[in-house]
Amino acid sequence: DIVMTQSPLSLSVTPGEPASISCRSSQSLLPSNGYNYLIWYLQKPGKSPQVLIHLGSNRASGVPDRFSGSGSGTDFTLKISRVEAEDVGIYYCMQGLETPLTFGPGTKVDIK
Amino acid sequence: QVQLHQSGPGQVEPSQSLSLTCAISGDSVLSNSAAWNWIRQSPSRGLEWLGRTYYRSRWFNDYAVSVKSRATINADTSKNQFSLQLNSVTPEDTAVYYCVRDERGAADYYYGMDVWGRGTTVTVSS
């Protein structure tokens, strides 16, 4: 199975300041088609997870442009350029390359 | 707008079977670009993918090794829904269960798990 790790596991951010979350996979998520099969989700308190970024760097429809994803192969980063109060929750990365589909442990983001 | 509507009991006795159903609106269980998944979430296991079913000229199923011998995911085309049955449950199966769509576009573009049900809290207890 592909193991996903994240760091940090928790993050406290001042509104308006940037935030960054790292995700690593135990094997490359970049096959020959050139797509990185890495998805970022945000689970807001009491809600189901929602897609933020697909294929490593493409924002999902309706996601604010303060969210960006980067990286390739086994190392990925989610950045929030200026954190807002509505961004609190748990951020997960997930690999969609092969079954079993696997998630990282999550990074809990709260506001200072 | 695609929506998934989950139903099923919130409590199951140990050694019994857990059965959940997910009704689809706004899409078809026969979609040739979607897969229909069950994922659970617990404090001890985090988000855990359990399995999926999808139709590509015929039906395919994949399961996590952790539940493969106990889980069955089926689609019902007449009702446009899919279901999870998990046999011989133990307290370790206590979790929030989600039904989820994942979507692939042309040339293997992958949108991820883009539609989630609201989740069903299932407690395994006598």
Short mmCIF file of C-alpha atoms in Angstrom, two decimals:
data_model
loop_
_atom_site.label_atom_id
_atom_site.label_comp_id
_atom_site.label_asym_id
_atom_site.label_seq_id
_atom_site.Cartn_x
_atom_site.Cartn_y
_atom_site.Cartn_z
CA ASP A 1 0.00 0.00 0.00
CA ILE A 2 1.11 3.59 -0.60
CA VAL A 3 1.66 5.29 2.74
CA MET A 4 0.88 8.99 2.99
CA THR A 5 2.46 11.21 5.63
CA GLN A 6 1.82 14.85 6.45
CA SER A 7 3.56 17.54 8.41
CA PRO A 8 2.89 19.33 10.58
CA LEU A 9 -0.02 17.51 12.19
CA SER A 10 -1.32 20.74 13.65
CA LEU A 11 -0.93 24.37 12.77
CA SER A 12 -2.12 27.56 14.45
CA VAL A 13 -2.19 30.54 12.12
CA THR A 14 -2.85 34.26 12.47
CA PRO A 15 -5.51 35.50 10.04
CA GLY A 16 -3.93 37.05 6.98
CA GLU A 17 -0.72 35.08 7.40
CA PRO A 18 0.37 32.26 5.07
CA ALA A 19 0.30 28.57 5.90
CA SER A 20 1.97 25.56 4.34
CA ILE A 21 1.34 21.81 4.69
CA SER A 22 3.62 19.09 3.42
CA CYS A 23 2.54 15.67 2.15
CA ARG A 24 4.80 12.79 1.21
CA SER A 25 4.01 9.46 -0.39
CA SER A 26 5.95 6.22 0.02
CA GLN A 27 6.14 5.84 -3.74
CA SER A 28 5.88 8.13 -6.73
CA LEU A 29 2.41 9.34 -7.67
CA LEU A 30 3.60 10.36 -11.15
CA PRO A 31 3.00 7.71 -13.80
CA SER A 32 3.95 8.03 -17.46
CA ASN A 33 0.89 10.13 -18.33
CA GLY A 34 2.42 13.10 -16.49
CA TYR A 35 -0.33 13.52 -13.89
CA ASN A 36 0.45 13.51 -10.19
CA TYR A 37 -2.36 11.53 -8.55
CA LEU A 38 -2.40 13.62 -5.41
CA ILE A 39 -5.57 15.23 -4.07
CA TRP A 40 -5.95 17.73 -1.25
CA TYR A 41 -9.12 17.88 0.87
CA LEU A 42 -10.40 20.11 3.63
CA GLN A 43 -12.78 18.77 6.24
CA LYS A 44 -14.47 21.65 8.02
CA PRO A 45 -15.80 21.01 11.52
CA GLY A 46 -18.87 18.77 11.42
CA LYS A 47 -18.77 18.43 7.63
CA SER A 48 -17.72 15.89 5.02
CA PRO A 49 -14.37 16.44 3.31
CA GLN A 50 -14.31 18.59 0.18
CA VAL A 51 -11.83 18.62 -2.67
CA LEU A 52 -9.47 21.61 -2.80
CA ILE A 53 -6.82 20.52 -5.27
CA HIS A 54 -6.73 17.68 -7.78
CA LEU A 55 -3.77 16.19 -9.59
CA GLY A 56 -1.37 17.96 -7.27
CA SER A 57 -1.87 21.52 -8.46
CA ASN A 58 -5.31 22.14 -10.00
CA ARG A 59 -7.83 23.97 -7.88
CA ALA A 60 -11.26 22.42 -7.82
CA SER A 61 -14.20 24.46 -8.99
CA GLY A 62 -15.15 27.21 -6.53
CA VAL A 63 -11.96 26.97 -4.46
CA PRO A 64 -10.50 30.39 -3.65
CA ASP A 65 -7.22 31.24 -5.35
CA ARG A 66 -5.48 31.70 -2.01
CA PHE A 67 -5.15 27.89 -2.06
CA SER A 68 -2.40 26.43 -4.23
CA GLY A 69 -0.83 23.02 -4.61
CA SER A 70 2.62 22.13 -5.84
CA GLY A 71 5.06 19.26 -5.97
CA SER A 72 5.64 16.12 -7.95
CA GLY A 73 6.52 12.49 -7.50
CA THR A 74 6.57 11.91 -3.76
CA ASP A 75 6.68 15.42 -2.26
CA PHE A 76 3.77 17.82 -2.31
CA THR A 77 2.81 21.08 -0.64
CA LEU A 78 -0.46 22.87 -0.03
CA LYS A 79 -0.16 26.60 0.56
CA ILE A 80 -2.69 29.09 1.78
CA SER A 81 -1.47 32.56 0.88
CA ARG A 82 -3.53 34.40 3.49
CA VAL A 83 -5.45 32.32 5.99
CA GLU A 84 -9.03 33.30 6.73
CA ALA A 85 -11.24 32.21 9.61
CA GLU A 86 -13.28 29.95 7.31
CA ASP A 87 -10.16 27.89 6.51
CA VAL A 88 -10.16 26.12 9.88
CA GLY A 89 -10.46 22.38 9.75
CA ILE A 90 -8.42 19.31 8.94
CA TYR A 91 -6.50 19.11 5.69
CA TYR A 92 -5.86 15.71 4.14
CA CYS A 93 -3.83 14.55 1.19
CA MET A 94 -4.86 11.40 -0.65
CA GLN A 95 -3.25 9.33 -3.36
CA GLY A 96 -5.49 8.31 -6.24
CA LEU A 97 -2.90 6.34 -8.19
CA GLU A 98 -3.81 2.84 -7.12
CA THR A 99 -6.04 0.90 -4.79
CA PRO A 100 -6.22 0.87 -1.89
CA LEU A 101 -6.72 4.62 -2.06
CA THR A 102 -4.95 6.02 0.98
CA PHE A 103 -5.09 9.23 2.96
CA GLY A 104 -2.60 11.10 5.07
CA PRO A 105 -3.27 11.46 8.81
CA GLY A 106 -4.49 15.02 8.43
CA THR A 107 -3.23 18.45 9.49
CA LYS A 108 -5.46 20.35 11.88
CA VAL A 109 -5.47 24.08 11.20
CA ASP A 110 -6.88 26.55 13.66
CA ILE A 111 -6.80 30.30 14.06
CA LYS A 112 -4.71 32.05 16.69
CA GLN B 1 -25.95 19.06 -8.78
CA VAL B 2 -24.94 15.57 -7.74
CA GLN B 3 -26.02 14.48 -4.27
CA LEU B 4 -25.61 11.29 -2.29
CA HIS B 5 -28.21 10.37 0.31
CA GLN B 6 -27.15 7.80 2.87
CA SER B 7 -29.43 5.57 4.90
CA GLY B 8 -28.94 2.77 7.37
CA PRO B 9 -28.93 1.97 11.08
CA GLY B 10 -26.75 3.86 13.52
CA GLN B 11 -26.17 0.89 15.81
CA VAL B 12 -25.26 -2.71 15.05
CA GLU B 13 -24.62 -5.55 17.46
CA PRO B 14 -21.24 -7.32 17.45
CA SER B 15 -21.04 -10.27 15.02
CA GLN B 16 -24.01 -8.94 13.04
CA SER B 17 -23.99 -7.29 9.61
CA LEU B 18 -23.83 -3.59 8.88
CA SER B 19 -25.87 -2.49 5.84
CA LEU B 20 -25.80 1.00 4.37
CA THR B 21 -27.36 2.38 1.22
CA CYS B 22 -26.46 5.43 -0.83
CA ALA B 23 -29.03 6.90 -3.22
CA ILE B 24 -27.66 8.96 -6.08
CA SER B 25 -29.34 12.04 -7.50
CA GLY B 26 -27.98 14.06 -10.40
CA ASP B 27 -25.81 11.25 -11.78
CA SER B 28 -26.13 7.60 -12.72
CA VAL B 29 -24.63 4.59 -11.00
CA LEU B 30 -23.91 3.43 -14.58
CA SER B 31 -21.72 6.47 -15.29
CA ASN B 32 -18.66 5.50 -17.28
CA SER B 33 -16.52 8.14 -15.60
CA ALA B 34 -17.46 7.71 -11.93
CA ALA B 35 -16.69 5.18 -9.24
CA TRP B 36 -18.84 4.75 -6.16
CA ASN B 37 -16.90 4.36 -2.95
CA TRP B 38 -17.37 3.70 0.74
CA ILE B 39 -14.98 5.42 3.13
CA ARG B 40 -15.06 5.40 6.91
CA GLN B 41 -13.54 7.71 9.48
CA SER B 42 -12.61 6.98 13.06
CA PRO B 43 -10.21 8.56 15.54
CA SER B 44 -8.02 5.46 15.52
CA ARG B 45 -7.89 4.83 11.76
CA GLY B 46 -8.46 8.27 10.26
CA LEU B 47 -9.98 8.23 6.77
CA GLU B 48 -10.04 4.66 5.52
CA TRP B 49 -11.09 3.67 2.02
CA LEU B 50 -13.13 0.46 2.13
CA GLY B 51 -13.92 -0.24 -1.49
CA ARG B 52 -15.73 0.79 -4.63
CA THR B 53 -17.89 -0.34 -7.49
CA TYR B 54 -17.96 1.06 -10.99
CA TYR B 55 -19.31 0.26 -14.43
CA ARG B 56 -17.17 0.14 -17.56
CA SER B 57 -19.20 -2.07 -19.90
CA ARG B 58 -19.32 -4.48 -16.97
CA TRP B 59 -19.16 -4.13 -13.21
CA PHE B 60 -15.89 -3.91 -11.32
CA ASN B 61 -15.30 -4.02 -7.57
CA ASP B 62 -12.23 -3.28 -5.48
CA TYR B 63 -11.87 -3.72 -1.74
CA ALA B 64 -9.39 -2.84 0.96
CA VAL B 65 -7.56 -5.90 2.21
CA SER B 66 -8.63 -5.04 5.76
CA VAL B 67 -12.30 -5.70 4.94
CA LYS B 68 -12.18 -7.76 1.76
CA SER B 69 -13.37 -11.00 3.34
CA ARG B 70 -16.29 -9.26 5.07
CA ALA B 71 -17.42 -6.51 2.69
CA THR B 72 -19.72 -6.47 -0.32
CA ILE B 73 -20.47 -3.36 -2.37
CA ASN B 74 -23.33 -3.67 -4.83
CA ALA B 75 -25.09 -1.36 -7.24
CA ASP B 76 -28.83 -1.32 -7.88
CA THR B 77 -29.45 0.22 -11.28
CA SER B 78 -33.25 0.17 -10.90
CA LYS B 79 -32.99 2.46 -7.85
CA ASN B 80 -29.82 4.30 -8.90
CA GLN B 81 -28.08 3.50 -5.66
CA PHE B 82 -25.24 1.46 -4.22
CA SER B 83 -24.77 -0.28 -0.93
CA LEU B 84 -22.26 -1.59 1.56
CA GLN B 85 -22.66 -4.75 3.57
CA LEU B 86 -20.04 -5.50 6.19
CA ASN B 87 -20.35 -8.83 7.96
CA SER B 88 -19.21 -9.99 11.39
CA VAL B 89 -18.71 -6.50 12.76
CA THR B 90 -16.74 -5.78 15.91
CA PRO B 91 -16.35 -2.60 17.97
CA GLU B 92 -13.36 -1.82 15.71
CA ASP B 93 -15.87 -1.13 12.93
CA THR B 94 -17.38 1.77 14.87
CA ALA B 95 -16.92 4.81 12.63
CA VAL B 96 -18.58 7.45 10.48
CA TYR B 97 -19.29 5.85 7.11
CA TYR B 98 -19.39 7.95 3.96
CA CYS B 99 -20.54 7.10 0.48
CA VAL B 100 -18.46 9.01 -2.03
CA ARG B 101 -18.21 9.54 -5.77
CA ASP B 102 -14.89 9.83 -7.48
CA GLU B 103 -14.66 11.05 -10.99
CA ARG B 104 -12.20 10.55 -13.81
CA GLY B 105 -12.14 12.65 -16.94
CA ALA B 106 -10.69 12.05 -20.37
CA ALA B 107 -7.17 10.66 -20.64
CA ASP B 108 -7.17 9.51 -16.98
CA TYR B 109 -7.62 13.01 -15.55
CA TYR B 110 -8.61 12.44 -11.92
CA TYR B 111 -10.86 14.85 -10.05
CA GLY B 112 -10.71 13.00 -6.75
CA MET B 113 -13.51 12.25 -4.33
CA ASP B 114 -15.69 15.13 -5.45
CA VAL B 115 -19.10 14.29 -3.96
CA TRP B 116 -19.60 13.01 -0.41
CA GLY B 117 -22.63 11.89 1.49
CA ARG B 118 -23.26 13.46 4.89
CA GLY B 119 -21.94 10.43 6.74
CA THR B 120 -23.64 7.86 8.96
CA THR B 121 -22.31 7.30 12.45
CA VAL B 122 -22.33 3.56 13.08
CA THR B 123 -21.70 2.22 16.55
CA VAL B 124 -21.03 -1.47 17.06
CA SER B 125 -22.29 -2.28 20.51
CA SER B 126 -24.66 -4.61 22.27
#
